[in-house]
mmCIF file with all atom_site columns, C-alpha atoms in Angstrom:
data_model
loop_
_atom_site.group_PDB
_atom_site.id
_atom_site.type_symbol
_atom_site.label_atom_id
_atom_site.label_alt_id
_atom_site.label_comp_id
_atom_site.label_asym_id
_atom_site.label_entity_id
_atom_site.label_seq_id
_atom_site.pdbx_PDB_ins_code
_atom_site.Cartn_x
_atom_site.Cartn_y
_atom_site.Cartn_z
_atom_site.occupancy
_atom_site.B_iso_or_equiv
_atom_site.pdbx_formal_charge
_atom_site.auth_seq_id
_atom_site.auth_comp_id
_atom_site.auth_asym_id
_atom_site.auth_atom_id
_atom_site.pdbx_PDB_model_num
ATOM 1   C CA . MET A 1 1   ? 52.188 168.102 116.884 1.00 0.00 ? 17  MET A CA 1
ATOM 2   C CA . ALA A 1 2   ? 51.274 166.933 113.410 1.00 0.00 ? 18  ALA A CA 1
ATOM 3   C CA . LYS A 1 3   ? 49.709 169.606 111.250 1.00 0.00 ? 19  LYS A CA 1
ATOM 4   C CA . ARG A 1 4   ? 48.800 170.330 107.658 1.00 0.00 ? 20  ARG A CA 1
ATOM 5   C CA . THR A 1 5   ? 50.116 173.503 106.054 1.00 0.00 ? 21  THR A CA 1
ATOM 6   C CA . ALA A 1 6   ? 47.591 176.081 104.889 1.00 0.00 ? 22  ALA A CA 1
ATOM 7   C CA . SER A 1 7   ? 48.638 175.702 101.247 1.00 0.00 ? 23  SER A CA 1
ATOM 8   C CA . GLU A 1 8   ? 47.891 172.003 101.181 1.00 0.00 ? 24  GLU A CA 1
ATOM 9   C CA . GLY A 1 9   ? 44.452 170.579 100.637 1.00 0.00 ? 25  GLY A CA 1
ATOM 10  C CA . PRO A 1 10  ? 43.169 167.445 102.336 1.00 0.00 ? 26  PRO A CA 1
ATOM 11  C CA . PRO A 1 11  ? 44.873 164.249 101.145 1.00 0.00 ? 27  PRO A CA 1
ATOM 12  C CA . VAL A 1 12  ? 42.817 162.268 98.644  1.00 0.00 ? 28  VAL A CA 1
ATOM 13  C CA . ASN A 1 13  ? 42.831 158.511 98.247  1.00 0.00 ? 29  ASN A CA 1
ATOM 14  C CA . PRO A 1 14  ? 43.106 157.149 94.716  1.00 0.00 ? 30  PRO A CA 1
ATOM 15  C CA . PRO A 1 15  ? 39.793 155.759 93.400  1.00 0.00 ? 31  PRO A CA 1
ATOM 16  C CA . GLY A 1 16  ? 39.150 152.226 94.610  1.00 0.00 ? 32  GLY A CA 1
ATOM 17  C CA . PHE A 1 17  ? 41.327 152.399 97.733  1.00 0.00 ? 33  PHE A CA 1
ATOM 18  C CA . LEU A 1 18  ? 40.722 152.857 101.448 1.00 0.00 ? 34  LEU A CA 1
ATOM 19  C CA . ALA A 1 19  ? 43.243 154.287 103.911 1.00 0.00 ? 35  ALA A CA 1
ATOM 20  C CA . THR A 1 20  ? 43.904 152.823 107.333 1.00 0.00 ? 36  THR A CA 1
ATOM 21  C CA . GLN A 1 21  ? 41.761 155.534 108.912 1.00 0.00 ? 37  GLN A CA 1
ATOM 22  C CA . ASP A 1 22  ? 38.895 154.595 106.598 1.00 0.00 ? 38  ASP A CA 1
ATOM 23  C CA . LEU A 1 23  ? 39.162 150.995 107.779 1.00 0.00 ? 39  LEU A CA 1
ATOM 24  C CA . LYS A 1 24  ? 39.152 152.142 111.404 1.00 0.00 ? 40  LYS A CA 1
ATOM 25  C CA . GLU A 1 25  ? 35.920 154.042 110.789 1.00 0.00 ? 41  GLU A CA 1
ATOM 26  C CA . ARG A 1 26  ? 34.440 150.834 109.343 1.00 0.00 ? 42  ARG A CA 1
ATOM 27  C CA . GLY A 1 27  ? 35.217 148.929 112.556 1.00 0.00 ? 43  GLY A CA 1
ATOM 28  C CA . TRP A 1 28  ? 38.602 147.483 111.675 1.00 0.00 ? 44  TRP A CA 1
ATOM 29  C CA . THR A 1 29  ? 41.364 147.216 114.265 1.00 0.00 ? 45  THR A CA 1
ATOM 30  C CA . PRO A 1 30  ? 45.133 146.889 113.621 1.00 0.00 ? 46  PRO A CA 1
ATOM 31  C CA . ALA A 1 31  ? 44.879 143.209 114.569 1.00 0.00 ? 47  ALA A CA 1
ATOM 32  C CA . LEU A 1 32  ? 42.026 142.623 112.110 1.00 0.00 ? 48  LEU A CA 1
ATOM 33  C CA . ILE A 1 33  ? 43.953 144.369 109.347 1.00 0.00 ? 49  ILE A CA 1
ATOM 34  C CA . ARG A 1 34  ? 47.019 142.208 109.948 1.00 0.00 ? 50  ARG A CA 1
ATOM 35  C CA . ARG A 1 35  ? 44.971 139.020 110.110 1.00 0.00 ? 51  ARG A CA 1
ATOM 36  C CA . PHE A 1 36  ? 42.563 139.485 107.203 1.00 0.00 ? 52  PHE A CA 1
ATOM 37  C CA . LEU A 1 37  ? 44.314 141.918 104.858 1.00 0.00 ? 53  LEU A CA 1
ATOM 38  C CA . GLY A 1 38  ? 48.000 141.532 105.518 1.00 0.00 ? 54  GLY A CA 1
ATOM 39  C CA . GLU A 1 39  ? 50.226 143.814 103.470 1.00 0.00 ? 55  GLU A CA 1
ATOM 40  C CA . HIS A 1 40  ? 48.755 147.013 102.059 1.00 0.00 ? 56  HIS A CA 1
ATOM 41  C CA . ASP A 1 41  ? 48.215 147.334 98.318  1.00 0.00 ? 57  ASP A CA 1
ATOM 42  C CA . GLN A 1 42  ? 49.479 150.852 97.737  1.00 0.00 ? 58  GLN A CA 1
ATOM 43  C CA . THR A 1 43  ? 50.503 154.079 99.487  1.00 0.00 ? 59  THR A CA 1
ATOM 44  C CA . ARG A 1 44  ? 49.932 157.783 99.032  1.00 0.00 ? 60  ARG A CA 1
ATOM 45  C CA . PRO A 1 45  ? 51.815 160.788 100.437 1.00 0.00 ? 61  PRO A CA 1
ATOM 46  C CA . ASN A 1 46  ? 50.841 161.825 103.945 1.00 0.00 ? 62  ASN A CA 1
ATOM 47  C CA . GLY A 1 47  ? 49.276 165.267 104.102 1.00 0.00 ? 63  GLY A CA 1
ATOM 48  C CA . LEU A 1 48  ? 50.484 165.826 107.683 1.00 0.00 ? 64  LEU A CA 1
ATOM 49  C CA . LYS A 1 49  ? 53.831 167.023 108.949 1.00 0.00 ? 65  LYS A CA 1
ATOM 50  C CA . MET A 1 50  ? 55.608 166.703 112.277 1.00 0.00 ? 66  MET A CA 1
ATOM 51  C CA . GLY A 1 51  ? 57.348 170.060 112.378 1.00 0.00 ? 67  GLY A CA 1
ATOM 52  C CA . ARG A 1 52  ? 59.262 170.170 109.084 1.00 0.00 ? 68  ARG A CA 1
ATOM 53  C CA . ARG A 1 53  ? 59.265 166.411 108.699 1.00 0.00 ? 69  ARG A CA 1
ATOM 54  C CA . ARG A 1 54  ? 56.513 164.821 106.658 1.00 0.00 ? 70  ARG A CA 1
ATOM 55  C CA . LEU A 1 55  ? 54.976 161.737 108.214 1.00 0.00 ? 71  LEU A CA 1
ATOM 56  C CA . PRO A 1 56  ? 55.315 158.292 106.593 1.00 0.00 ? 72  PRO A CA 1
ATOM 57  C CA . PRO A 1 57  ? 53.120 157.481 103.580 1.00 0.00 ? 73  PRO A CA 1
ATOM 58  C CA . VAL A 1 58  ? 49.533 156.416 104.210 1.00 0.00 ? 74  VAL A CA 1
ATOM 59  C CA . LYS A 1 59  ? 48.842 152.733 103.618 1.00 0.00 ? 75  LYS A CA 1
ATOM 60  C CA . LEU A 1 60  ? 46.046 151.949 101.167 1.00 0.00 ? 76  LEU A CA 1
ATOM 61  C CA . TYR A 1 61  ? 43.955 148.827 100.737 1.00 0.00 ? 77  TYR A CA 1
ATOM 62  C CA . GLY A 1 62  ? 41.886 147.889 97.692  1.00 0.00 ? 78  GLY A CA 1
ATOM 63  C CA . GLU A 1 63  ? 38.173 148.393 98.224  1.00 0.00 ? 79  GLU A CA 1
ATOM 64  C CA . THR A 1 64  ? 37.260 145.176 96.413  1.00 0.00 ? 80  THR A CA 1
ATOM 65  C CA . ARG A 1 65  ? 39.497 143.125 98.687  1.00 0.00 ? 81  ARG A CA 1
ATOM 66  C CA . VAL A 1 66  ? 38.198 144.903 101.786 1.00 0.00 ? 82  VAL A CA 1
ATOM 67  C CA . PHE A 1 67  ? 34.547 144.412 100.834 1.00 0.00 ? 83  PHE A CA 1
ATOM 68  C CA . GLU A 1 68  ? 35.104 140.716 100.122 1.00 0.00 ? 84  GLU A CA 1
ATOM 69  C CA . VAL A 1 69  ? 36.645 140.199 103.551 1.00 0.00 ? 85  VAL A CA 1
ATOM 70  C CA . GLU A 1 70  ? 33.860 142.129 105.265 1.00 0.00 ? 86  GLU A CA 1
ATOM 71  C CA . ARG A 1 71  ? 31.326 139.636 103.892 1.00 0.00 ? 87  ARG A CA 1
ATOM 72  C CA . GLN A 1 72  ? 33.102 136.650 105.460 1.00 0.00 ? 88  GLN A CA 1
ATOM 73  C CA . ASP A 1 73  ? 31.540 135.098 108.550 1.00 0.00 ? 89  ASP A CA 1
ATOM 74  C CA . THR A 1 74  ? 34.938 134.582 110.150 1.00 0.00 ? 90  THR A CA 1
ATOM 75  C CA . PHE A 1 75  ? 35.694 138.289 109.798 1.00 0.00 ? 91  PHE A CA 1
ATOM 76  C CA . LEU A 1 76  ? 32.289 139.356 111.132 1.00 0.00 ? 92  LEU A CA 1
ATOM 77  C CA . ALA A 1 77  ? 32.736 137.132 114.176 1.00 0.00 ? 93  ALA A CA 1
ATOM 78  C CA . ALA A 1 78  ? 36.248 138.438 114.800 1.00 0.00 ? 94  ALA A CA 1
ATOM 79  C CA . GLN A 1 79  ? 35.062 142.027 114.367 1.00 0.00 ? 95  GLN A CA 1
ATOM 80  C CA . ALA A 1 80  ? 32.250 141.472 116.883 1.00 0.00 ? 96  ALA A CA 1
ATOM 81  C CA . ARG A 1 81  ? 34.700 140.051 119.409 1.00 0.00 ? 97  ARG A CA 1
ATOM 82  C CA . ALA A 1 82  ? 37.008 143.025 118.856 1.00 0.00 ? 98  ALA A CA 1
ATOM 83  C CA . ALA A 1 83  ? 34.112 145.424 119.378 1.00 0.00 ? 99  ALA A CA 1
ATOM 84  C CA . ASP A 1 84  ? 33.158 143.661 122.620 1.00 0.00 ? 100 ASP A CA 1
ATOM 85  C CA . ALA A 1 85  ? 36.757 143.827 123.838 1.00 0.00 ? 101 ALA A CA 1
ATOM 86  C CA . ARG A 1 86  ? 36.938 147.518 122.957 1.00 0.00 ? 102 ARG A CA 1
ATOM 87  C CA . GLU A 1 87  ? 33.725 148.231 124.861 1.00 0.00 ? 103 GLU A CA 1
ATOM 88  C CA . ARG A 1 88  ? 34.999 146.339 127.910 1.00 0.00 ? 104 ARG A CA 1
ATOM 89  C CA . ALA A 1 89  ? 38.263 148.274 127.797 1.00 0.00 ? 105 ALA A CA 1
ATOM 90  C CA . GLU A 1 90  ? 36.376 151.570 127.531 1.00 0.00 ? 106 GLU A CA 1
ATOM 91  C CA . ARG A 1 91  ? 34.179 150.638 130.496 1.00 0.00 ? 107 ARG A CA 1
ATOM 92  C CA . THR A 1 92  ? 37.250 149.711 132.513 1.00 0.00 ? 108 THR A CA 1
ATOM 93  C CA . ARG A 1 93  ? 38.943 153.016 131.664 1.00 0.00 ? 109 ARG A CA 1
ATOM 94  C CA . ALA A 1 94  ? 35.779 154.921 132.600 1.00 0.00 ? 110 ALA A CA 1
ATOM 95  C CA . GLN A 1 95  ? 35.518 153.071 135.908 1.00 0.00 ? 111 GLN A CA 1
ATOM 96  C CA . ARG A 1 96  ? 39.156 153.760 136.722 1.00 0.00 ? 112 ARG A CA 1
ATOM 97  C CA . ALA A 1 97  ? 38.716 157.428 135.835 1.00 0.00 ? 113 ALA A CA 1
ATOM 98  C CA . GLN A 1 98  ? 35.649 157.623 138.082 1.00 0.00 ? 114 GLN A CA 1
ATOM 99  C CA . ILE A 1 99  ? 37.487 156.006 140.984 1.00 0.00 ? 115 ILE A CA 1
ATOM 100 C CA . ARG A 1 100 ? 40.399 158.377 140.485 1.00 0.00 ? 116 ARG A CA 1
ATOM 101 C CA . ALA A 1 101 ? 38.104 161.404 140.376 1.00 0.00 ? 117 ALA A CA 1
ATOM 102 C CA . GLU A 1 102 ? 36.373 160.308 143.574 1.00 0.00 ? 118 GLU A CA 1
ATOM 103 C CA . ALA A 1 103 ? 39.765 159.880 145.280 1.00 0.00 ? 119 ALA A CA 1
ATOM 104 C CA . LEU A 1 104 ? 40.765 163.415 144.285 1.00 0.00 ? 120 LEU A CA 1
ATOM 105 C CA . ASP A 1 105 ? 37.436 164.791 145.508 1.00 0.00 ? 121 ASP A CA 1
ATOM 106 C CA . ALA A 1 106 ? 37.810 162.968 148.831 1.00 0.00 ? 122 ALA A CA 1
ATOM 107 C CA . ALA A 1 107 ? 41.353 164.270 149.270 1.00 0.00 ? 123 ALA A CA 1
ATOM 108 C CA . ALA A 1 108 ? 40.217 167.840 148.639 1.00 0.00 ? 124 ALA A CA 1
ATOM 109 C CA . ALA A 1 109 ? 37.233 167.431 150.988 1.00 0.00 ? 125 ALA A CA 1
ATOM 110 C CA . SER A 1 110 ? 39.552 166.293 153.790 1.00 0.00 ? 126 SER A CA 1
ATOM 111 C CA . PHE A 1 111 ? 41.322 169.653 153.746 1.00 0.00 ? 127 PHE A CA 1
ATOM 112 C CA . VAL A 1 112 ? 40.014 171.922 156.531 1.00 0.00 ? 128 VAL A CA 1
ATOM 113 C CA . PRO A 1 113 ? 41.740 175.314 156.399 1.00 0.00 ? 129 PRO A CA 1
ATOM 114 C CA . VAL A 1 114 ? 42.100 177.253 159.652 1.00 0.00 ? 130 VAL A CA 1
ATOM 115 C CA . VAL A 1 115 ? 41.194 180.878 158.998 1.00 0.00 ? 131 VAL A CA 1
ATOM 116 C CA . GLN A 1 116 ? 41.931 183.663 161.466 1.00 0.00 ? 132 GLN A CA 1
ATOM 117 C CA . PRO A 1 117 ? 39.824 186.821 160.902 1.00 0.00 ? 133 PRO A CA 1
ATOM 118 C CA . GLN A 1 118 ? 41.794 189.968 160.165 1.00 0.00 ? 134 GLN A CA 1
ATOM 119 C CA . PRO A 1 119 ? 40.692 193.623 160.096 1.00 0.00 ? 135 PRO A CA 1
ATOM 120 C CA . LEU A 1 120 ? 40.466 193.923 156.317 1.00 0.00 ? 136 LEU A CA 1
ATOM 121 C CA . ARG A 1 121 ? 38.603 196.429 154.226 1.00 0.00 ? 137 ARG A CA 1
ATOM 122 C CA . LYS A 1 122 ? 35.641 195.179 152.225 1.00 0.00 ? 138 LYS A CA 1
ATOM 123 C CA . GLY A 1 123 ? 36.725 193.588 148.940 1.00 0.00 ? 139 GLY A CA 1
ATOM 124 C CA . ALA A 1 124 ? 40.343 192.894 149.963 1.00 0.00 ? 140 ALA A CA 1
ATOM 125 C CA . VAL A 1 125 ? 40.204 189.420 148.458 1.00 0.00 ? 141 VAL A CA 1
ATOM 126 C CA . ARG A 1 126 ? 43.926 189.109 147.732 1.00 0.00 ? 142 ARG A CA 1
ATOM 127 C CA . LEU A 1 127 ? 44.922 190.230 151.212 1.00 0.00 ? 143 LEU A CA 1
ATOM 128 C CA . ALA A 1 128 ? 42.463 187.786 152.757 1.00 0.00 ? 144 ALA A CA 1
ATOM 129 C CA . ARG A 1 129 ? 43.797 184.869 150.738 1.00 0.00 ? 145 ARG A CA 1
ATOM 130 C CA . ALA A 1 130 ? 47.526 185.631 150.661 1.00 0.00 ? 146 ALA A CA 1
ATOM 131 C CA . PRO A 1 131 ? 48.510 184.389 154.184 1.00 0.00 ? 147 PRO A CA 1
ATOM 132 C CA . TYR A 1 132 ? 47.137 180.916 153.417 1.00 0.00 ? 148 TYR A CA 1
ATOM 133 C CA . LEU A 1 133 ? 48.688 180.259 150.013 1.00 0.00 ? 149 LEU A CA 1
ATOM 134 C CA . PRO A 1 134 ? 51.969 178.775 151.337 1.00 0.00 ? 150 PRO A CA 1
ATOM 135 C CA . GLY A 1 135 ? 49.957 176.415 153.530 1.00 0.00 ? 151 GLY A CA 1
ATOM 136 C CA . LEU A 1 136 ? 47.788 175.553 150.548 1.00 0.00 ? 152 LEU A CA 1
ATOM 137 C CA . GLU A 1 137 ? 50.857 174.400 148.614 1.00 0.00 ? 153 GLU A CA 1
ATOM 138 C CA . ALA A 1 138 ? 52.035 172.368 151.598 1.00 0.00 ? 154 ALA A CA 1
ATOM 139 C CA . ALA A 1 139 ? 48.618 170.728 151.898 1.00 0.00 ? 155 ALA A CA 1
ATOM 140 C CA . LEU A 1 140 ? 48.686 169.905 148.189 1.00 0.00 ? 156 LEU A CA 1
ATOM 141 C CA . ASP A 1 141 ? 52.025 168.103 148.539 1.00 0.00 ? 157 ASP A CA 1
ATOM 142 C CA . HIS A 1 142 ? 50.789 166.287 151.642 1.00 0.00 ? 158 HIS A CA 1
ATOM 143 C CA . LEU A 1 143 ? 47.559 165.051 150.046 1.00 0.00 ? 159 LEU A CA 1
ATOM 144 C CA . ALA A 1 144 ? 49.195 164.204 146.726 1.00 0.00 ? 160 ALA A CA 1
ATOM 145 C CA . THR A 1 145 ? 51.639 161.758 148.309 1.00 0.00 ? 161 THR A CA 1
ATOM 146 C CA . PRO A 1 146 ? 49.231 158.827 148.883 1.00 0.00 ? 162 PRO A CA 1
ATOM 147 C CA . LEU A 1 147 ? 47.728 159.386 145.419 1.00 0.00 ? 163 LEU A CA 1
ATOM 148 C CA . ALA A 1 148 ? 51.069 159.345 143.592 1.00 0.00 ? 164 ALA A CA 1
ATOM 149 C CA . PRO A 1 149 ? 51.828 159.287 140.808 1.00 0.00 ? 165 PRO A CA 1
ATOM 150 C CA . LEU A 1 150 ? 49.623 162.209 139.787 1.00 0.00 ? 166 LEU A CA 1
ATOM 151 C CA . THR A 1 151 ? 49.387 163.513 136.258 1.00 0.00 ? 167 THR A CA 1
ATOM 152 C CA . GLU A 1 152 ? 49.691 167.263 135.764 1.00 0.00 ? 168 GLU A CA 1
ATOM 153 C CA . ARG A 1 153 ? 45.956 167.439 135.181 1.00 0.00 ? 169 ARG A CA 1
ATOM 154 C CA . GLU A 1 154 ? 45.182 165.472 138.352 1.00 0.00 ? 170 GLU A CA 1
ATOM 155 C CA . ARG A 1 155 ? 47.479 167.686 140.424 1.00 0.00 ? 171 ARG A CA 1
ATOM 156 C CA . ALA A 1 156 ? 45.794 170.760 138.965 1.00 0.00 ? 172 ALA A CA 1
ATOM 157 C CA . THR A 1 157 ? 42.379 169.275 139.801 1.00 0.00 ? 173 THR A CA 1
ATOM 158 C CA . LEU A 1 158 ? 43.436 168.613 143.388 1.00 0.00 ? 174 LEU A CA 1
ATOM 159 C CA . ALA A 1 159 ? 44.914 172.116 143.692 1.00 0.00 ? 175 ALA A CA 1
ATOM 160 C CA . GLU A 1 160 ? 41.643 173.580 142.418 1.00 0.00 ? 176 GLU A CA 1
ATOM 161 C CA . GLY A 1 161 ? 39.734 171.579 145.027 1.00 0.00 ? 177 GLY A CA 1
ATOM 162 C CA . LEU A 1 162 ? 41.941 172.852 147.837 1.00 0.00 ? 178 LEU A CA 1
ATOM 163 C CA . ARG A 1 163 ? 41.630 176.417 146.585 1.00 0.00 ? 179 ARG A CA 1
ATOM 164 C CA . ARG A 1 164 ? 37.871 176.039 146.618 1.00 0.00 ? 180 ARG A CA 1
ATOM 165 C CA . ARG A 1 165 ? 37.961 174.778 150.216 1.00 0.00 ? 181 ARG A CA 1
ATOM 166 C CA . LEU A 1 166 ? 40.033 177.788 151.223 1.00 0.00 ? 182 LEU A CA 1
ATOM 167 C CA . ASP A 1 167 ? 37.705 180.176 149.429 1.00 0.00 ? 183 ASP A CA 1
ATOM 168 C CA . GLU A 1 168 ? 34.702 178.579 151.130 1.00 0.00 ? 184 GLU A CA 1
ATOM 169 C CA . ALA A 1 169 ? 36.328 179.072 154.539 1.00 0.00 ? 185 ALA A CA 1
ATOM 170 C CA . LEU A 1 170 ? 37.236 182.683 153.778 1.00 0.00 ? 186 LEU A CA 1
ATOM 171 C CA . ALA A 1 171 ? 33.703 183.361 152.515 1.00 0.00 ? 187 ALA A CA 1
ATOM 172 C CA . THR A 1 172 ? 32.385 182.090 155.849 1.00 0.00 ? 188 THR A CA 1
ATOM 173 C CA . ILE A 1 173 ? 34.578 184.520 157.798 1.00 0.00 ? 189 ILE A CA 1
ATOM 174 C CA . TYR A 1 174 ? 34.238 187.551 155.501 1.00 0.00 ? 190 TYR A CA 1
ATOM 175 C CA . PRO A 1 175 ? 30.684 188.236 154.228 1.00 0.00 ? 191 PRO A CA 1
ATOM 176 C CA . TRP A 1 176 ? 32.067 190.199 151.252 1.00 0.00 ? 192 TRP A CA 1
ATOM 177 C CA . TYR A 1 177 ? 34.426 187.427 150.124 1.00 0.00 ? 193 TYR A CA 1
ATOM 178 C CA . PRO A 1 178 ? 33.226 185.814 146.834 1.00 0.00 ? 194 PRO A CA 1
ATOM 179 C CA . HIS A 1 179 ? 31.963 182.296 147.460 1.00 0.00 ? 195 HIS A CA 1
ATOM 180 C CA . PRO A 1 180 ? 33.082 179.631 144.928 1.00 0.00 ? 196 PRO A CA 1
ATOM 181 C CA . ASP A 1 181 ? 29.510 178.655 144.079 1.00 0.00 ? 197 ASP A CA 1
ATOM 182 C CA . GLY A 1 182 ? 28.578 182.282 143.419 1.00 0.00 ? 198 GLY A CA 1
ATOM 183 C CA . SER A 1 183 ? 26.174 182.648 146.333 1.00 0.00 ? 199 SER A CA 1
ATOM 184 C CA . LYS A 1 184 ? 25.693 186.120 147.740 1.00 0.00 ? 200 LYS A CA 1
ATOM 185 C CA . ALA A 1 185 ? 26.427 187.167 151.289 1.00 0.00 ? 201 ALA A CA 1
ATOM 186 C CA . GLY A 1 186 ? 22.724 187.233 152.092 1.00 0.00 ? 202 GLY A CA 1
ATOM 187 C CA . ASP A 1 187 ? 22.414 183.582 151.139 1.00 0.00 ? 203 ASP A CA 1
ATOM 188 C CA . ARG A 1 188 ? 25.108 182.456 153.589 1.00 0.00 ? 204 ARG A CA 1
ATOM 189 C CA . PRO A 1 189 ? 24.856 181.768 157.328 1.00 0.00 ? 205 PRO A CA 1
ATOM 190 C CA . THR A 1 190 ? 24.773 184.878 159.500 1.00 0.00 ? 206 THR A CA 1
ATOM 191 C CA . LYS A 1 191 ? 27.756 185.797 161.641 1.00 0.00 ? 207 LYS A CA 1
ATOM 192 C CA . ALA A 1 192 ? 26.032 184.388 164.705 1.00 0.00 ? 208 ALA A CA 1
ATOM 193 C CA . SER A 1 193 ? 25.545 181.001 163.076 1.00 0.00 ? 209 SER A CA 1
ATOM 194 C CA . ALA A 1 194 ? 28.752 180.940 161.046 1.00 0.00 ? 210 ALA A CA 1
ATOM 195 C CA . ALA A 1 195 ? 31.653 178.795 162.114 1.00 0.00 ? 211 ALA A CA 1
ATOM 196 C CA . LYS A 1 196 ? 34.182 180.441 164.398 1.00 0.00 ? 212 LYS A CA 1
ATOM 197 C CA . PRO A 1 197 ? 37.930 180.030 163.899 1.00 0.00 ? 213 PRO A CA 1
ATOM 198 C CA . SER A 1 198 ? 37.996 177.878 167.032 1.00 0.00 ? 214 SER A CA 1
ATOM 199 C CA . ASP A 1 199 ? 35.488 175.518 165.428 1.00 0.00 ? 215 ASP A CA 1
ATOM 200 C CA . TRP A 1 200 ? 37.883 174.446 162.687 1.00 0.00 ? 216 TRP A CA 1
ATOM 201 C CA . ARG A 1 201 ? 39.902 171.301 163.181 1.00 0.00 ? 217 ARG A CA 1
ATOM 202 C CA . THR A 1 202 ? 43.633 171.906 163.168 1.00 0.00 ? 218 THR A CA 1
ATOM 203 C CA . TRP A 1 203 ? 45.236 170.783 159.919 1.00 0.00 ? 219 TRP A CA 1
ATOM 204 C CA . GLU A 1 204 ? 48.583 169.000 160.144 1.00 0.00 ? 220 GLU A CA 1
ATOM 205 C CA . TRP A 1 205 ? 50.665 170.657 157.412 1.00 0.00 ? 221 TRP A CA 1
ATOM 206 C CA . ASP A 1 206 ? 53.724 168.392 157.720 1.00 0.00 ? 222 ASP A CA 1
#
C-alpha cells in the first residue's frame, strides 16, 4: 500500500500548476485530459511510496492553460457528457450491488438448520452451537456454488447470514441462548408455541 513517511510533509505543487488529482477534483477525467490538455507541462516528486519504492513523479499542468480550456464550450459539453456517463456507471454499479446483496440474503434465508435439543446447562452457548458448525460450513459451500464466483467479502457475508440463521434456531430451542437481534427470552415465543425439531424442514447438506 502506498504511504507517506512520517518525516515527509504533504507534497506541494509549484505556484501556477495543478496536479492530476486537482484536475480530477475539478471534474476532469483521464480522457478529457488527453483530449484537451495532452502532454503535461511539468512534474514534481511524488510524496508517496510503495514499500521502499517511490511512486512515479506527479504530472503537472499549467493553471492558465487549464482555465482557458475550461472556458471552451466544446470542453464544457464534453465534461457534461463525461459526468452523465459517470453517473450512469455509478447507478449501474449500485444496481448490481443491490441485486448481489439480495441474492446473498435469499441464499442465507433458504438455510433451515435442524436443531435437536440437548440437556445443556444454562449459558452453554458454545456447546449448543458446536455440533452444527461442520454442517454450517457444508451449507456455505452448497449455497455459494450457484452464486460463484464469490469475493471474500461476499463469502463472509453469506457465512454471517447462515450463522445468524443457526443462532435464531438455537435461540428458539434454548430460552437462554442469545438471539441475534438482541431480544430477551421473555420477548420470544413460549415453549408451547415455539417450533419443535420435527417442524423444521430437512436440509440437504450434499
